[in-house]
Amino acid sequence: KTKQVQYETKGTCSRLINVTADENDVIQQVSFVNGCNGNLQGISQLVRGQKIDDVLPRLNGIRCGSKSTSCPDQLCRALELLKNAPLE
């Protein structure tokens, strides 16, 4: 069983994050729409196979330049929603 979220980002170049986790909150897949393609592919690969609760403290609060958020920070918002999403 898995759960998934489509999260519309706020304040970043990426516009949407699709993220899937299993019933143990292990991240299975992450994809970003728009944004810095190479960096976001790298982040997606690095967090895959990690538990949501292990990723959150590492990426939460990261800023992009003068912006108050970043794509990794927005991924944390998506992961917080994913933790409470229903299993499919």
mmCIF file of N, CA and C in Angstrom:
data_model
loop_
_atom_site.group_PDB
_atom_site.id
_atom_site.type_symbol
_atom_site.label_atom_id
_atom_site.label_comp_id
_atom_site.label_asym_id
_atom_site.label_seq_id
_atom_site.Cartn_x
_atom_site.Cartn_y
_atom_site.Cartn_z
ATOM 1 N N LYS A 1 0.845 -1.184 0.000
ATOM 2 C CA LYS A 1 0.000 0.000 0.000
ATOM 3 C C LYS A 1 0.885 1.239 0.000
ATOM 4 N N THR A 2 0.397 2.252 -0.672
ATOM 5 C CA THR A 2 1.132 3.512 -0.740
ATOM 6 C C THR A 2 0.183 4.675 -0.500
ATOM 7 N N LYS A 3 0.777 5.835 -0.288
ATOM 8 C CA LYS A 3 0.006 7.073 -0.202
ATOM 9 C C LYS A 3 0.760 8.116 -1.012
ATOM 10 N N GLN A 4 -0.012 9.055 -1.561
ATOM 11 C CA GLN A 4 0.643 10.057 -2.381
ATOM 12 C C GLN A 4 -0.015 11.414 -2.237
ATOM 13 N N VAL A 5 0.777 12.442 -2.545
ATOM 14 C CA VAL A 5 0.316 13.820 -2.459
ATOM 15 C C VAL A 5 0.823 14.567 -3.684
ATOM 16 N N GLN A 6 -0.027 15.433 -4.220
ATOM 17 C CA GLN A 6 0.390 16.421 -5.214
ATOM 18 C C GLN A 6 0.311 17.760 -4.510
ATOM 19 N N TYR A 7 1.451 18.398 -4.337
ATOM 20 C CA TYR A 7 1.529 19.628 -3.560
ATOM 21 C C TYR A 7 1.880 20.788 -4.471
ATOM 22 N N GLU A 8 1.041 21.827 -4.459
ATOM 23 C CA GLU A 8 1.316 23.046 -5.217
ATOM 24 C C GLU A 8 2.229 23.926 -4.379
ATOM 25 N N THR A 9 3.435 24.151 -4.884
ATOM 26 C CA THR A 9 4.424 24.912 -4.135
ATOM 27 C C THR A 9 4.072 26.389 -4.074
ATOM 28 N N LYS A 10 4.675 27.061 -3.113
ATOM 29 C CA LYS A 10 4.474 28.498 -2.931
ATOM 30 C C LYS A 10 5.832 29.162 -2.795
ATOM 31 N N GLY A 11 6.109 30.161 -3.638
ATOM 32 C CA GLY A 11 7.331 30.939 -3.521
ATOM 33 C C GLY A 11 8.567 30.338 -4.146
ATOM 34 N N THR A 12 8.401 29.334 -5.010
ATOM 35 C CA THR A 12 9.558 28.711 -5.665
ATOM 36 C C THR A 12 9.349 28.643 -7.171
ATOM 37 N N CYS A 13 10.430 28.338 -7.885
ATOM 38 C CA CYS A 13 10.353 28.178 -9.349
ATOM 39 C C CYS A 13 9.578 26.916 -9.723
ATOM 40 N N SER A 14 9.731 25.864 -8.916
ATOM 41 C CA SER A 14 8.924 24.663 -9.175
ATOM 42 C C SER A 14 7.471 24.985 -8.823
ATOM 43 N N ARG A 15 6.566 24.357 -9.510
ATOM 44 C CA ARG A 15 5.142 24.653 -9.325
ATOM 45 C C ARG A 15 4.378 23.535 -8.620
ATOM 46 N N LEU A 16 4.904 22.315 -8.705
ATOM 47 C CA LEU A 16 4.175 21.162 -8.183
ATOM 48 C C LEU A 16 5.180 20.098 -7.760
ATOM 49 N N ILE A 17 4.878 19.422 -6.654
ATOM 50 C CA ILE A 17 5.674 18.284 -6.204
ATOM 51 C C ILE A 17 4.742 17.084 -6.077
ATOM 52 N N ASN A 18 5.126 15.989 -6.715
ATOM 53 C CA ASN A 18 4.418 14.720 -6.572
ATOM 54 C C ASN A 18 5.298 13.831 -5.710
ATOM 55 N N VAL A 19 4.738 13.307 -4.624
ATOM 56 C CA VAL A 19 5.533 12.470 -3.725
ATOM 57 C C VAL A 19 4.702 11.288 -3.242
ATOM 58 N N THR A 20 5.350 10.125 -3.185
ATOM 59 C CA THR A 20 4.706 8.875 -2.788
ATOM 60 C C THR A 20 5.527 8.215 -1.685
ATOM 61 N N ALA A 21 4.842 7.643 -0.709
ATOM 62 C CA ALA A 21 5.505 6.893 0.364
ATOM 63 C C ALA A 21 4.743 5.599 0.615
ATOM 64 N N ASP A 22 5.418 4.647 1.253
ATOM 65 C CA ASP A 22 4.745 3.394 1.600
ATOM 66 C C ASP A 22 4.090 3.516 2.978
ATOM 67 N N GLU A 23 3.551 2.407 3.461
ATOM 68 C CA GLU A 23 2.815 2.427 4.731
ATOM 69 C C GLU A 23 3.716 2.684 5.934
ATOM 70 N N ASN A 24 5.036 2.574 5.752
ATOM 71 C CA ASN A 24 5.995 2.842 6.832
ATOM 72 C C ASN A 24 6.594 4.238 6.729
ATOM 73 N N ASP A 25 5.995 5.097 5.902
ATOM 74 C CA ASP A 25 6.477 6.470 5.671
ATOM 75 C C ASP A 25 7.864 6.512 5.048
ATOM 76 N N VAL A 26 8.198 5.499 4.252
ATOM 77 C CA VAL A 26 9.441 5.508 3.481
ATOM 78 C C VAL A 26 9.117 6.098 2.105
ATOM 79 N N ILE A 27 9.862 7.127 1.726
ATOM 80 C CA ILE A 27 9.615 7.829 0.462
ATOM 81 C C ILE A 27 9.967 6.917 -0.706
ATOM 82 N N GLN A 28 9.017 6.738 -1.609
ATOM 83 C CA GLN A 28 9.195 5.864 -2.762
ATOM 84 C C GLN A 28 9.541 6.632 -4.033
ATOM 85 N N GLN A 29 8.927 7.807 -4.192
ATOM 86 C CA GLN A 29 9.130 8.570 -5.420
ATOM 87 C C GLN A 29 8.867 10.042 -5.160
ATOM 88 N N VAL A 30 9.683 10.908 -5.784
ATOM 89 C CA VAL A 30 9.503 12.353 -5.724
ATOM 90 C C VAL A 30 9.741 12.902 -7.120
ATOM 91 N N SER A 31 8.851 13.765 -7.589
ATOM 92 C CA SER A 31 9.091 14.476 -8.845
ATOM 93 C C SER A 31 8.595 15.905 -8.705
ATOM 94 N N PHE A 32 9.356 16.813 -9.298
ATOM 95 C CA PHE A 32 9.041 18.234 -9.287
ATOM 96 C C PHE A 32 8.633 18.653 -10.688
ATOM 97 N N VAL A 33 7.693 19.598 -10.792
ATOM 98 C CA VAL A 33 7.320 20.205 -12.063
ATOM 99 C C VAL A 33 7.933 21.596 -12.085
ATOM 100 N N ASN A 34 8.768 21.860 -13.100
ATOM 101 C CA ASN A 34 9.540 23.101 -13.252
ATOM 102 C C ASN A 34 10.638 23.156 -12.197
ATOM 103 N N GLY A 35 11.334 24.273 -12.111
ATOM 104 C CA GLY A 35 12.432 24.417 -11.176
ATOM 105 C C GLY A 35 13.761 24.033 -11.808
ATOM 106 N N CYS A 36 14.797 23.964 -10.986
ATOM 107 C CA CYS A 36 16.160 23.646 -11.437
ATOM 108 C C CYS A 36 16.281 22.138 -11.617
ATOM 109 N N ASN A 37 16.121 21.686 -12.834
ATOM 110 C CA ASN A 37 15.955 20.271 -13.140
ATOM 111 C C ASN A 37 17.026 19.368 -12.522
ATOM 112 N N GLY A 38 18.288 19.679 -12.723
ATOM 113 C CA GLY A 38 19.350 18.809 -12.211
ATOM 114 C C GLY A 38 19.351 18.734 -10.696
ATOM 115 N N ASN A 39 19.245 19.880 -10.037
ATOM 116 C CA ASN A 39 19.230 19.892 -8.570
ATOM 117 C C ASN A 39 18.035 19.132 -8.018
ATOM 118 N N LEU A 40 16.882 19.315 -8.634
ATOM 119 C CA LEU A 40 15.670 18.666 -8.123
ATOM 120 C C LEU A 40 15.699 17.162 -8.375
ATOM 121 N N GLN A 41 16.297 16.735 -9.485
ATOM 122 C CA GLN A 41 16.471 15.298 -9.699
ATOM 123 C C GLN A 41 17.396 14.722 -8.626
ATOM 124 N N GLY A 42 18.445 15.476 -8.287
ATOM 125 C CA GLY A 42 19.370 15.025 -7.250
ATOM 126 C C GLY A 42 18.700 14.900 -5.899
ATOM 127 N N ILE A 43 17.938 15.911 -5.516
ATOM 128 C CA ILE A 43 17.210 15.863 -4.244
ATOM 129 C C ILE A 43 16.260 14.671 -4.234
ATOM 130 N N SER A 44 15.558 14.469 -5.340
ATOM 131 C CA SER A 44 14.602 13.360 -5.430
ATOM 132 C C SER A 44 15.291 12.016 -5.215
ATOM 133 N N GLN A 45 16.455 11.835 -5.820
ATOM 134 C CA GLN A 45 17.191 10.575 -5.658
ATOM 135 C C GLN A 45 17.708 10.406 -4.232
ATOM 136 N N LEU A 46 18.171 11.495 -3.637
ATOM 137 C CA LEU A 46 18.733 11.409 -2.285
ATOM 138 C C LEU A 46 17.693 11.073 -1.223
ATOM 139 N N VAL A 47 16.464 11.561 -1.389
ATOM 140 C CA VAL A 47 15.453 11.306 -0.352
ATOM 141 C C VAL A 47 14.719 9.990 -0.576
ATOM 142 N N ARG A 48 14.780 9.455 -1.790
ATOM 143 C CA ARG A 48 14.092 8.177 -2.052
ATOM 144 C C ARG A 48 14.700 7.090 -1.170
ATOM 145 N N GLY A 49 13.845 6.311 -0.526
ATOM 146 C CA GLY A 49 14.278 5.251 0.380
ATOM 147 C C GLY A 49 14.478 5.721 1.814
ATOM 148 N N GLN A 50 14.310 7.031 2.055
ATOM 149 C CA GLN A 50 14.470 7.593 3.392
ATOM 150 C C GLN A 50 13.109 7.714 4.081
ATOM 151 N N LYS A 51 13.111 7.653 5.393
ATOM 152 C CA LYS A 51 11.876 7.870 6.143
ATOM 153 C C LYS A 51 11.567 9.370 6.164
ATOM 154 N N ILE A 52 10.288 9.688 6.071
ATOM 155 C CA ILE A 52 9.859 11.084 6.074
ATOM 156 C C ILE A 52 10.432 11.823 7.274
ATOM 157 N N ASP A 53 10.369 11.225 8.458
ATOM 158 C CA ASP A 53 10.835 11.893 9.679
ATOM 159 C C ASP A 53 12.350 12.105 9.701
ATOM 160 N N ASP A 54 13.091 11.383 8.862
ATOM 161 C CA ASP A 54 14.535 11.612 8.758
ATOM 162 C C ASP A 54 14.850 12.751 7.801
ATOM 163 N N VAL A 55 14.012 12.944 6.796
ATOM 164 C CA VAL A 55 14.237 13.983 5.796
ATOM 165 C C VAL A 55 13.824 15.357 6.316
ATOM 166 N N LEU A 56 12.725 15.434 7.038
ATOM 167 C CA LEU A 56 12.186 16.724 7.473
ATOM 168 C C LEU A 56 13.204 17.616 8.197
ATOM 169 N N PRO A 57 13.930 17.132 9.213
ATOM 170 C CA PRO A 57 14.852 18.040 9.904
ATOM 171 C C PRO A 57 16.043 18.465 9.052
ATOM 172 N N ARG A 58 16.371 17.688 8.029
ATOM 173 C CA ARG A 58 17.514 18.025 7.172
ATOM 174 C C ARG A 58 17.188 19.126 6.172
ATOM 175 N N LEU A 59 15.966 19.151 5.665
ATOM 176 C CA LEU A 59 15.620 20.066 4.578
ATOM 177 C C LEU A 59 14.736 21.229 5.014
ATOM 178 N N ASN A 60 14.108 21.108 6.158
ATOM 179 C CA ASN A 60 13.176 22.134 6.616
ATOM 180 C C ASN A 60 13.886 23.466 6.840
ATOM 181 N N GLY A 61 13.313 24.528 6.304
ATOM 182 C CA GLY A 61 13.822 25.871 6.545
ATOM 183 C C GLY A 61 14.904 26.342 5.588
ATOM 184 N N ILE A 62 15.335 25.501 4.657
ATOM 185 C CA ILE A 62 16.335 25.927 3.677
ATOM 186 C C ILE A 62 15.739 27.034 2.816
ATOM 187 N N ARG A 63 16.549 28.059 2.564
ATOM 188 C CA ARG A 63 16.099 29.195 1.763
ATOM 189 C C ARG A 63 16.831 29.197 0.434
ATOM 190 N N CYS A 64 16.215 29.807 -0.568
ATOM 191 C CA CYS A 64 16.815 29.945 -1.891
ATOM 192 C C CYS A 64 17.074 31.433 -2.129
ATOM 193 N N GLY A 65 18.337 31.833 -2.016
ATOM 194 C CA GLY A 65 18.671 33.245 -2.184
ATOM 195 C C GLY A 65 17.928 34.094 -1.170
ATOM 196 N N SER A 66 17.257 35.138 -1.672
ATOM 197 C CA SER A 66 16.521 36.039 -0.780
ATOM 198 C C SER A 66 15.091 35.569 -0.516
ATOM 199 N N LYS A 67 14.690 34.447 -1.124
ATOM 200 C CA LYS A 67 13.339 33.915 -0.905
ATOM 201 C C LYS A 67 13.231 33.343 0.506
ATOM 202 N N SER A 68 12.033 33.342 1.031
ATOM 203 C CA SER A 68 11.821 32.813 2.384
ATOM 204 C C SER A 68 11.670 31.295 2.406
ATOM 205 N N THR A 69 11.730 30.667 1.245
ATOM 206 C CA THR A 69 11.569 29.218 1.136
ATOM 207 C C THR A 69 12.464 28.717 0.013
ATOM 208 N N SER A 70 12.388 27.429 -0.274
ATOM 209 C CA SER A 70 13.150 26.798 -1.353
ATOM 210 C C SER A 70 12.409 25.538 -1.779
ATOM 211 N N CYS A 71 12.879 24.907 -2.833
ATOM 212 C CA CYS A 71 12.257 23.642 -3.236
ATOM 213 C C CYS A 71 12.416 22.558 -2.166
ATOM 214 N N PRO A 72 13.597 22.420 -1.527
ATOM 215 C CA PRO A 72 13.688 21.445 -0.436
ATOM 216 C C PRO A 72 12.739 21.770 0.723
ATOM 217 N N ASP A 73 12.590 23.047 1.046
ATOM 218 C CA ASP A 73 11.675 23.458 2.110
ATOM 219 C C ASP A 73 10.236 23.142 1.716
ATOM 220 N N GLN A 74 9.884 23.389 0.472
ATOM 221 C CA GLN A 74 8.538 23.076 -0.002
ATOM 222 C C GLN A 74 8.300 21.571 -0.027
ATOM 223 N N LEU A 75 9.344 20.793 -0.314
ATOM 224 C CA LEU A 75 9.225 19.337 -0.230
ATOM 225 C C LEU A 75 8.835 18.933 1.185
ATOM 226 N N CYS A 76 9.375 19.612 2.184
ATOM 227 C CA CYS A 76 8.992 19.326 3.572
ATOM 228 C C CYS A 76 7.505 19.565 3.806
ATOM 229 N N ARG A 77 6.956 20.627 3.219
ATOM 230 C CA ARG A 77 5.515 20.880 3.363
ATOM 231 C C ARG A 77 4.729 19.713 2.747
ATOM 232 N N ALA A 78 5.178 19.244 1.584
ATOM 233 C CA ALA A 78 4.503 18.110 0.937
ATOM 234 C C ALA A 78 4.622 16.855 1.785
ATOM 235 N N LEU A 79 5.797 16.624 2.367
ATOM 236 C CA LEU A 79 6.005 15.429 3.192
ATOM 237 C C LEU A 79 5.166 15.466 4.452
ATOM 238 N N GLU A 80 4.984 16.652 5.029
ATOM 239 C CA GLU A 80 4.127 16.777 6.217
ATOM 240 C C GLU A 80 2.692 16.380 5.883
ATOM 241 N N LEU A 81 2.211 16.789 4.713
ATOM 242 C CA LEU A 81 0.877 16.374 4.278
ATOM 243 C C LEU A 81 0.836 14.875 4.006
ATOM 244 N N LEU A 82 1.896 14.370 3.405
ATOM 245 C CA LEU A 82 1.943 12.953 3.046
ATOM 246 C C LEU A 82 1.878 12.057 4.274
ATOM 247 N N LYS A 83 2.486 12.476 5.375
ATOM 248 C CA LYS A 83 2.459 11.671 6.596
ATOM 249 C C LYS A 83 1.033 11.339 7.020
ATOM 250 N N ASN A 84 0.104 12.264 6.780
ATOM 251 C CA ASN A 84 -1.285 12.076 7.209
ATOM 252 C C ASN A 84 -2.222 11.649 6.089
ATOM 253 N N ALA A 85 -1.674 11.404 4.911
ATOM 254 C CA ALA A 85 -2.503 11.004 3.771
ATOM 255 C C ALA A 85 -2.981 9.562 3.955
ATOM 256 N N PRO A 86 -4.144 9.234 3.409
ATOM 257 C CA PRO A 86 -4.646 7.862 3.525
ATOM 258 C C PRO A 86 -3.884 6.904 2.608
ATOM 259 N N LEU A 87 -3.760 5.671 3.042
ATOM 260 C CA LEU A 87 -3.147 4.626 2.206
ATOM 261 C C LEU A 87 -4.110 4.254 1.094
ATOM 262 N N GLU A 88 -3.552 3.959 -0.067
ATOM 263 C CA GLU A 88 -4.388 3.548 -1.210
ATOM 264 C C GLU A 88 -4.210 2.075 -1.471
#
